[in-house]
mmCIF file of C-alpha atoms and ligand atoms in Angstrom:
data_model
loop_
_atom_site.group_PDB
_atom_site.id
_atom_site.type_symbol
_atom_site.label_atom_id
_atom_site.label_comp_id
_atom_site.label_asym_id
_atom_site.label_seq_id
_atom_site.Cartn_x
_atom_site.Cartn_y
_atom_site.Cartn_z
ATOM 1 C CA UNK A 11 26.195 31.176 -11.062
ATOM 2 C CA UNK A 12 28.194 30.430 -14.181
ATOM 3 C CA UNK A 13 26.836 31.361 -17.608
ATOM 4 C CA UNK A 14 25.819 27.810 -18.405
ATOM 5 C CA UNK A 15 23.716 27.469 -15.222
ATOM 6 C CA UNK A 16 22.069 30.795 -15.976
ATOM 7 C CA UNK A 17 21.133 29.633 -19.459
ATOM 8 C CA UNK A 18 19.484 26.592 -17.901
ATOM 9 C CA UNK A 19 17.774 28.415 -15.052
ATOM 10 C CA UNK A 20 16.276 31.332 -17.003
ATOM 11 C CA UNK A 21 13.785 29.253 -19.052
ATOM 12 C CA UNK A 22 12.559 27.579 -15.847
ATOM 13 C CA UNK A 23 11.973 30.956 -14.174
ATOM 14 C CA UNK A 24 10.211 32.237 -17.254
ATOM 15 C CA UNK A 25 7.942 29.207 -17.650
ATOM 16 C CA UNK A 26 7.130 29.138 -13.950
ATOM 17 C CA UNK A 27 6.305 32.837 -13.968
ATOM 18 C CA UNK A 28 3.848 32.372 -16.825
ATOM 19 C CA UNK A 29 2.187 29.536 -14.885
ATOM 20 C CA UNK A 30 1.948 31.595 -11.717
ATOM 21 C CA UNK A 31 0.548 34.671 -13.439
ATOM 22 C CA UNK A 32 -1.983 32.391 -15.110
ATOM 23 C CA UNK A 33 -2.994 30.675 -11.854
ATOM 24 C CA UNK A 34 -3.310 33.999 -10.028
ATOM 25 C CA UNK A 35 -5.431 35.323 -12.891
ATOM 26 C CA UNK A 36 -7.731 32.308 -12.807
ATOM 27 C CA UNK A 37 -8.148 32.502 -9.030
ATOM 28 C CA UNK A 38 -8.938 36.212 -9.328
ATOM 29 C CA UNK A 39 -11.540 35.670 -12.033
ATOM 30 C CA UNK A 40 -13.260 32.942 -9.987
ATOM 31 C CA UNK A 41 -14.201 35.667 -7.495
ATOM 32 C CA UNK A 42 -14.607 38.495 -10.035
ATOM 33 C CA UNK A 43 -11.420 40.292 -9.040
ATOM 34 C CA UNK A 44 -9.069 42.078 -11.414
ATOM 35 C CA UNK A 45 -5.842 40.050 -11.777
ATOM 36 C CA UNK A 46 -3.925 43.331 -11.891
ATOM 37 C CA UNK A 47 -4.966 44.028 -8.285
ATOM 38 C CA UNK A 48 -2.713 41.213 -7.107
ATOM 39 C CA UNK A 49 1.013 41.725 -6.876
ATOM 40 C CA UNK A 50 3.362 38.749 -7.053
ATOM 41 C CA UNK A 51 6.189 39.284 -4.575
ATOM 42 C CA UNK A 52 9.145 36.968 -5.211
ATOM 43 C CA UNK A 53 10.636 35.826 -1.902
ATOM 44 C CA UNK A 54 14.356 35.672 -2.645
ATOM 45 C CA UNK A 55 15.592 34.595 0.811
ATOM 46 C CA UNK A 56 16.961 31.249 -0.419
ATOM 47 C CA UNK A 57 18.688 32.548 -3.567
ATOM 48 C CA UNK A 58 21.518 34.937 -4.434
ATOM 49 C CA UNK A 59 21.958 38.111 -6.441
ATOM 50 C CA UNK A 60 22.332 36.253 -9.753
ATOM 51 C CA UNK A 61 18.972 34.548 -9.317
ATOM 52 C CA UNK A 62 17.358 37.881 -8.448
ATOM 53 C CA UNK A 63 18.805 39.448 -11.602
ATOM 54 C CA UNK A 64 17.532 36.541 -13.736
ATOM 55 C CA UNK A 65 14.100 36.719 -12.124
ATOM 56 C CA UNK A 66 14.041 40.413 -12.943
ATOM 57 C CA UNK A 67 14.893 39.610 -16.566
ATOM 58 C CA UNK A 68 11.840 37.374 -16.839
ATOM 59 C CA UNK A 69 9.509 39.971 -15.332
ATOM 60 C CA UNK A 70 9.683 40.115 -11.522
ATOM 61 C CA UNK A 71 10.324 43.506 -9.990
ATOM 62 C CA UNK A 72 9.295 43.131 -6.341
ATOM 63 C CA UNK A 73 11.301 40.838 -4.088
ATOM 64 C CA UNK A 74 11.152 40.083 -0.369
ATOM 65 C CA UNK A 75 13.620 39.063 2.285
ATOM 66 C CA UNK A 76 13.097 37.866 5.851
ATOM 67 C CA UNK A 77 16.450 38.876 7.390
ATOM 68 C CA UNK A 78 17.495 42.531 7.765
ATOM 69 C CA UNK A 79 21.167 41.919 6.976
ATOM 70 C CA UNK A 80 20.401 39.953 3.829
ATOM 71 C CA UNK A 81 17.857 42.565 2.739
ATOM 72 C CA UNK A 82 20.483 45.257 3.080
ATOM 73 C CA UNK A 83 23.029 43.167 1.163
ATOM 74 C CA UNK A 84 20.653 42.407 -1.712
ATOM 75 C CA UNK A 85 19.513 46.037 -1.995
ATOM 76 C CA UNK A 86 23.132 47.206 -2.078
ATOM 77 C CA UNK A 87 23.922 44.713 -4.865
ATOM 78 C CA UNK A 88 20.834 45.764 -6.850
ATOM 79 C CA UNK A 89 21.830 49.422 -6.596
ATOM 80 C CA UNK A 90 25.144 48.620 -8.261
ATOM 81 C CA UNK A 91 23.352 47.143 -11.271
ATOM 82 C CA UNK A 92 21.689 49.761 -13.519
ATOM 83 C CA UNK A 93 19.509 47.028 -15.058
ATOM 84 C CA UNK A 94 17.876 46.571 -11.635
ATOM 85 C CA UNK A 95 16.942 50.237 -11.160
ATOM 86 C CA UNK A 96 13.219 49.451 -10.831
ATOM 87 C CA UNK A 97 13.665 46.568 -8.370
ATOM 88 C CA UNK A 98 12.008 46.896 -4.956
ATOM 89 C CA UNK A 99 12.529 44.852 -1.811
ATOM 90 C CA UNK A 100 10.028 44.197 0.967
ATOM 91 C CA UNK A 101 10.827 43.089 4.510
ATOM 92 C CA UNK A 102 8.711 40.072 5.488
ATOM 93 C CA UNK A 103 10.485 38.560 8.499
ATOM 94 C CA UNK A 104 10.882 39.118 12.195
ATOM 95 C CA UNK A 105 12.414 42.537 12.812
ATOM 96 C CA UNK A 106 14.243 43.333 16.040
ATOM 97 C CA UNK A 107 14.474 46.971 17.003
ATOM 98 C CA UNK A 108 18.294 46.914 16.925
ATOM 99 C CA UNK A 109 18.174 45.892 13.234
ATOM 100 C CA UNK A 110 15.822 48.630 12.058
ATOM 101 C CA UNK A 111 18.553 50.682 10.432
ATOM 102 C CA UNK A 112 19.324 47.828 8.032
ATOM 103 C CA UNK A 113 15.771 48.022 6.750
ATOM 104 C CA UNK A 114 14.985 51.761 6.683
ATOM 105 C CA UNK A 115 15.449 53.239 3.251
ATOM 106 C CA UNK A 116 16.055 49.724 1.885
ATOM 107 C CA UNK A 117 12.609 48.143 2.175
ATOM 108 C CA UNK A 118 9.721 49.842 0.389
ATOM 109 C CA UNK A 119 7.227 47.938 2.584
ATOM 110 C CA UNK A 120 7.555 46.227 5.969
ATOM 111 C CA UNK A 121 5.026 43.347 6.167
ATOM 112 C CA UNK A 122 5.999 42.277 9.667
ATOM 113 C CA UNK A 123 4.986 44.970 12.125
ATOM 114 C CA UNK A 124 4.313 42.619 15.025
ATOM 115 C CA UNK A 125 4.354 44.701 18.231
ATOM 116 C CA UNK A 126 3.600 48.202 19.498
ATOM 117 C CA UNK A 127 7.197 48.395 20.700
ATOM 118 C CA UNK A 128 8.491 47.766 17.178
ATOM 119 C CA UNK A 129 6.026 50.299 15.738
ATOM 120 C CA UNK A 130 7.276 52.975 18.125
ATOM 121 C CA UNK A 131 10.919 52.209 17.372
ATOM 122 C CA UNK A 132 10.284 52.212 13.608
ATOM 123 C CA UNK A 133 8.486 55.518 13.936
ATOM 124 C CA UNK A 134 11.326 57.114 15.905
ATOM 125 C CA UNK A 135 14.044 55.910 13.525
ATOM 126 C CA UNK A 136 12.054 56.858 10.446
ATOM 127 C CA UNK A 137 11.576 60.373 11.788
ATOM 128 C CA UNK A 138 15.300 60.682 12.513
ATOM 129 C CA UNK A 139 16.083 59.689 8.932
ATOM 130 C CA UNK A 140 13.283 61.840 7.561
ATOM 131 C CA UNK A 141 11.558 58.934 5.798
ATOM 132 C CA UNK A 142 8.055 57.513 6.019
ATOM 133 C CA UNK A 143 8.061 53.714 6.263
ATOM 134 C CA UNK A 144 4.994 51.950 4.807
ATOM 135 C CA UNK A 145 3.983 49.033 7.059
ATOM 136 C CA UNK A 146 1.520 46.180 7.404
ATOM 137 C CA UNK A 147 0.398 44.851 10.780
ATOM 138 C CA UNK A 148 1.187 41.152 11.069
ATOM 139 C CA UNK A 149 -1.766 39.287 12.558
ATOM 140 C CA UNK A 150 -1.700 35.762 13.975
ATOM 141 C CA UNK A 151 -5.261 34.968 12.936
ATOM 142 C CA UNK A 152 -5.547 31.469 14.391
ATOM 143 C CA UNK A 153 -3.587 32.020 17.593
ATOM 144 C CA UNK A 154 -0.748 29.680 16.658
ATOM 145 C CA UNK A 155 1.916 29.448 19.368
ATOM 146 C CA UNK A 156 4.782 29.328 16.894
ATOM 147 C CA UNK A 157 3.809 32.469 14.986
ATOM 148 C CA UNK A 158 4.520 36.133 15.618
ATOM 149 C CA UNK A 159 2.008 38.902 15.220
ATOM 150 C CA UNK A 160 -0.892 40.580 16.958
ATOM 151 C CA UNK A 161 -3.955 38.599 17.882
ATOM 152 C CA UNK A 162 -7.028 40.099 16.190
ATOM 153 C CA UNK A 163 -8.003 41.689 19.515
ATOM 154 C CA UNK A 164 -4.542 43.183 19.994
ATOM 155 C CA UNK A 165 -4.704 44.542 16.450
ATOM 156 C CA UNK A 166 -7.994 46.266 17.300
ATOM 157 C CA UNK A 167 -6.474 47.716 20.462
ATOM 158 C CA UNK A 168 -3.183 48.898 18.998
ATOM 159 C CA UNK A 169 -4.650 50.418 15.838
ATOM 160 C CA UNK A 170 -5.073 53.863 17.327
ATOM 161 C CA UNK A 171 -1.552 53.925 18.771
ATOM 162 C CA UNK A 172 -0.073 52.969 15.413
ATOM 163 C CA UNK A 173 -2.211 55.493 13.544
ATOM 164 C CA UNK A 174 -0.900 58.185 15.847
ATOM 165 C CA UNK A 175 2.753 57.507 15.031
ATOM 166 C CA UNK A 176 4.524 59.754 12.554
ATOM 167 C CA UNK A 177 7.174 58.234 10.324
ATOM 168 C CA UNK A 178 5.213 55.063 9.617
ATOM 169 C CA UNK A 179 2.216 54.672 7.367
ATOM 170 C CA UNK A 180 -0.168 51.751 7.884
ATOM 171 C CA UNK A 181 -1.161 50.229 4.537
ATOM 172 C CA UNK A 182 -2.906 47.031 5.598
ATOM 173 C CA UNK A 183 -2.544 43.623 7.214
ATOM 174 C CA UNK A 184 -0.413 40.523 6.755
ATOM 175 C CA UNK A 185 -0.795 36.946 7.926
ATOM 176 C CA UNK A 186 0.744 33.509 7.535
ATOM 177 C CA UNK A 187 -1.459 30.415 7.479
ATOM 178 C CA UNK A 188 -0.701 26.924 8.794
ATOM 179 C CA UNK A 189 1.061 24.865 6.107
ATOM 180 C CA UNK A 190 -0.706 22.092 4.197
ATOM 181 C CA UNK A 191 -4.092 22.876 5.676
ATOM 182 C CA UNK A 192 -6.282 24.527 3.022
ATOM 183 C CA UNK A 193 -9.364 24.937 5.198
ATOM 184 C CA UNK A 194 -7.368 26.588 8.001
ATOM 185 C CA UNK A 195 -5.646 28.801 5.410
ATOM 186 C CA UNK A 196 -8.986 29.926 4.023
ATOM 187 C CA UNK A 197 -10.257 30.676 7.510
ATOM 188 C CA UNK A 198 -7.142 32.744 8.290
ATOM 189 C CA UNK A 199 -7.269 34.701 5.015
ATOM 190 C CA UNK A 200 -11.002 35.328 5.163
ATOM 191 C CA UNK A 201 -10.656 36.416 8.798
ATOM 192 C CA UNK A 202 -7.844 38.779 7.831
ATOM 193 C CA UNK A 203 -10.037 40.455 5.217
ATOM 194 C CA UNK A 204 -12.938 40.804 7.647
ATOM 195 C CA UNK A 205 -10.630 42.260 10.289
ATOM 196 C CA UNK A 206 -9.285 44.706 7.698
ATOM 197 C CA UNK A 207 -12.809 45.761 6.763
ATOM 198 C CA UNK A 208 -13.600 46.357 10.426
ATOM 199 C CA UNK A 209 -10.402 48.357 11.081
ATOM 200 C CA UNK A 210 -10.967 50.345 7.911
ATOM 201 C CA UNK A 211 -14.447 51.245 9.054
ATOM 202 C CA UNK A 212 -13.205 52.321 12.483
ATOM 203 C CA UNK A 213 -10.108 54.224 11.381
ATOM 204 C CA UNK A 214 -11.032 55.751 8.061
ATOM 205 C CA UNK A 215 -7.697 54.441 6.754
ATOM 206 C CA UNK A 216 -7.784 52.748 3.360
ATOM 207 C CA UNK A 217 -5.774 49.674 4.513
ATOM 208 C CA UNK A 218 -5.720 48.585 0.884
ATOM 209 C CA UNK A 219 -3.081 45.861 1.188
ATOM 210 C CA UNK A 220 -3.708 42.290 2.338
ATOM 211 C CA UNK A 221 -0.479 40.284 2.338
ATOM 212 C CA UNK A 222 -1.302 36.600 2.413
ATOM 213 C CA UNK A 223 -0.621 33.488 0.385
ATOM 214 C CA UNK A 224 2.618 31.557 -0.055
ATOM 215 C CA UNK A 225 3.660 28.756 -2.430
ATOM 216 C CA UNK A 226 1.209 26.245 -0.973
ATOM 217 C CA UNK A 227 -1.883 28.415 -0.542
ATOM 218 C CA UNK A 228 -1.727 31.482 -2.813
ATOM 219 C CA UNK A 229 -4.812 30.663 -4.874
ATOM 220 C CA UNK A 230 -6.932 30.450 -1.731
ATOM 221 C CA UNK A 231 -5.425 33.772 -0.643
ATOM 222 C CA UNK A 232 -6.326 35.412 -3.965
ATOM 223 C CA UNK A 233 -9.884 34.091 -3.672
ATOM 224 C CA UNK A 234 -10.058 35.626 -0.196
ATOM 225 C CA UNK A 235 -8.829 39.068 -1.241
ATOM 226 C CA UNK A 236 -5.021 39.028 -1.031
ATOM 227 C CA UNK A 237 -3.286 41.901 -2.833
ATOM 228 C CA UNK A 238 0.285 40.695 -2.162
ATOM 229 C CA UNK A 239 1.158 37.017 -2.554
ATOM 230 C CA UNK A 240 4.597 36.150 -1.186
ATOM 231 C CA UNK A 241 5.980 33.298 -3.264
ATOM 232 C CA UNK A 242 9.365 31.733 -2.593
ATOM 233 C CA UNK A 243 9.934 28.074 -3.432
ATOM 234 C CA UNK A 244 7.404 27.938 -6.252
ATOM 235 C CA UNK A 245 9.179 30.836 -8.004
ATOM 236 C CA UNK A 246 12.797 29.781 -7.533
ATOM 237 C CA UNK A 247 12.951 26.048 -6.807
ATOM 238 C CA UNK A 248 12.651 23.719 -9.839
ATOM 239 C CA UNK A 249 12.126 20.772 -7.468
ATOM 240 C CA UNK A 250 9.149 22.348 -5.681
ATOM 241 C CA UNK A 251 6.013 20.324 -6.201
ATOM 242 C CA UNK A 252 2.465 21.310 -5.443
ATOM 243 C CA UNK A 253 0.804 19.072 -2.907
HETATM 244 C C1 PLP B 15 9.720 32.231 3.226
HETATM 245 C C2 PLP B 15 8.526 33.060 3.366
HETATM 246 C C3 PLP B 15 7.541 33.092 2.356
HETATM 247 C C4 PLP B 15 7.625 32.253 1.095
HETATM 248 O O1 PLP B 15 7.360 30.907 1.412
HETATM 249 P P1 PLP B 15 7.213 29.785 0.264
HETATM 250 O O2 PLP B 15 6.430 28.712 0.927
HETATM 251 O O3 PLP B 15 8.596 29.390 -0.107
HETATM 252 O O4 PLP B 15 6.474 30.394 -0.863
HETATM 253 C C5 PLP B 15 6.461 33.932 2.532
HETATM 254 N N1 PLP B 15 6.323 34.696 3.634
HETATM 255 C C6 PLP B 15 7.229 34.683 4.634
HETATM 256 C C7 PLP B 15 7.018 35.558 5.822
HETATM 257 C C8 PLP B 15 8.357 33.862 4.532
HETATM 258 O O5 PLP B 15 9.254 33.861 5.530
#
C-alpha cells in the first residue's frame, strides 16, 4: 500500500473498530455478560502485511489466518517489525498433518482441531519441538456436509483421547454457522455452549473458550456465549454491508 492509500484506509479501520467494539458491548450487556470477556479476532486472510500493521495501529492485536503457509508468512513479517511485538496470530482453517510445522510456534491458538488423527499428529510434533499448543475442537453442530469438524457425538467420544495427549492443551470449542440464517446460527452457537458445559462437567477441564461468530452473525454469537469472535470482511472491507 502506498502512503496515500494508508491515510485513506486507517480512518475506516478506526471507525469500523469503534462500531464493532460498541456492537459487541451492546450484545454482551443484553445478556448480562462483561464485554471484556469477548475477544475480537481480526481475520486477516484477505489482506496483506500493511493492512495488518494499520489494524494494529488502530487497536487490534489478535489476528487469524486460515492457511498454514500464509500464517507463517504473516508471523515472519510481524516479527521483523518491532511495532508489532504484541501481535498474535491464530490458526482458524483446515490443517493437514503435513503442514503442522508451519503453524507450531507461530499460532498461539489453533481453532480448527477437526480429527483425532490431527490431534495425535499435533501432539507428537509439539512434543518434538518442546512446545504446548493450545487448541479448540472444531464441531460441526448442525451436521452440514460441506463443513469440517467433529459431530457433537464424536466430540464426546474423542474428548478423553485428546485430554490424554501431551503437547496440546484443550481450551474449548469452535464452530461455524450456516451463512445468512440467524435462527440456524443461534441454534449452532447455543448448542456449542451446551456441549461445552457437558464436556466441562465430564472432564473437569475449564474449556473457557467458545470460538463462534463471524461478520454476519457475531452479535448472536456473543448473546450465546462466544468468547472469540472471528471477524474478517466487516473489519477490513469498506464495501461489506450488513444484511
Ligand atoms: C474467513 C473466516 C472467518 C471470517 O469470515 P467473515 O465472514 O469475513 O467475517 C471466520 N472464521 C473462519 C474459519 C474463516 O475461514
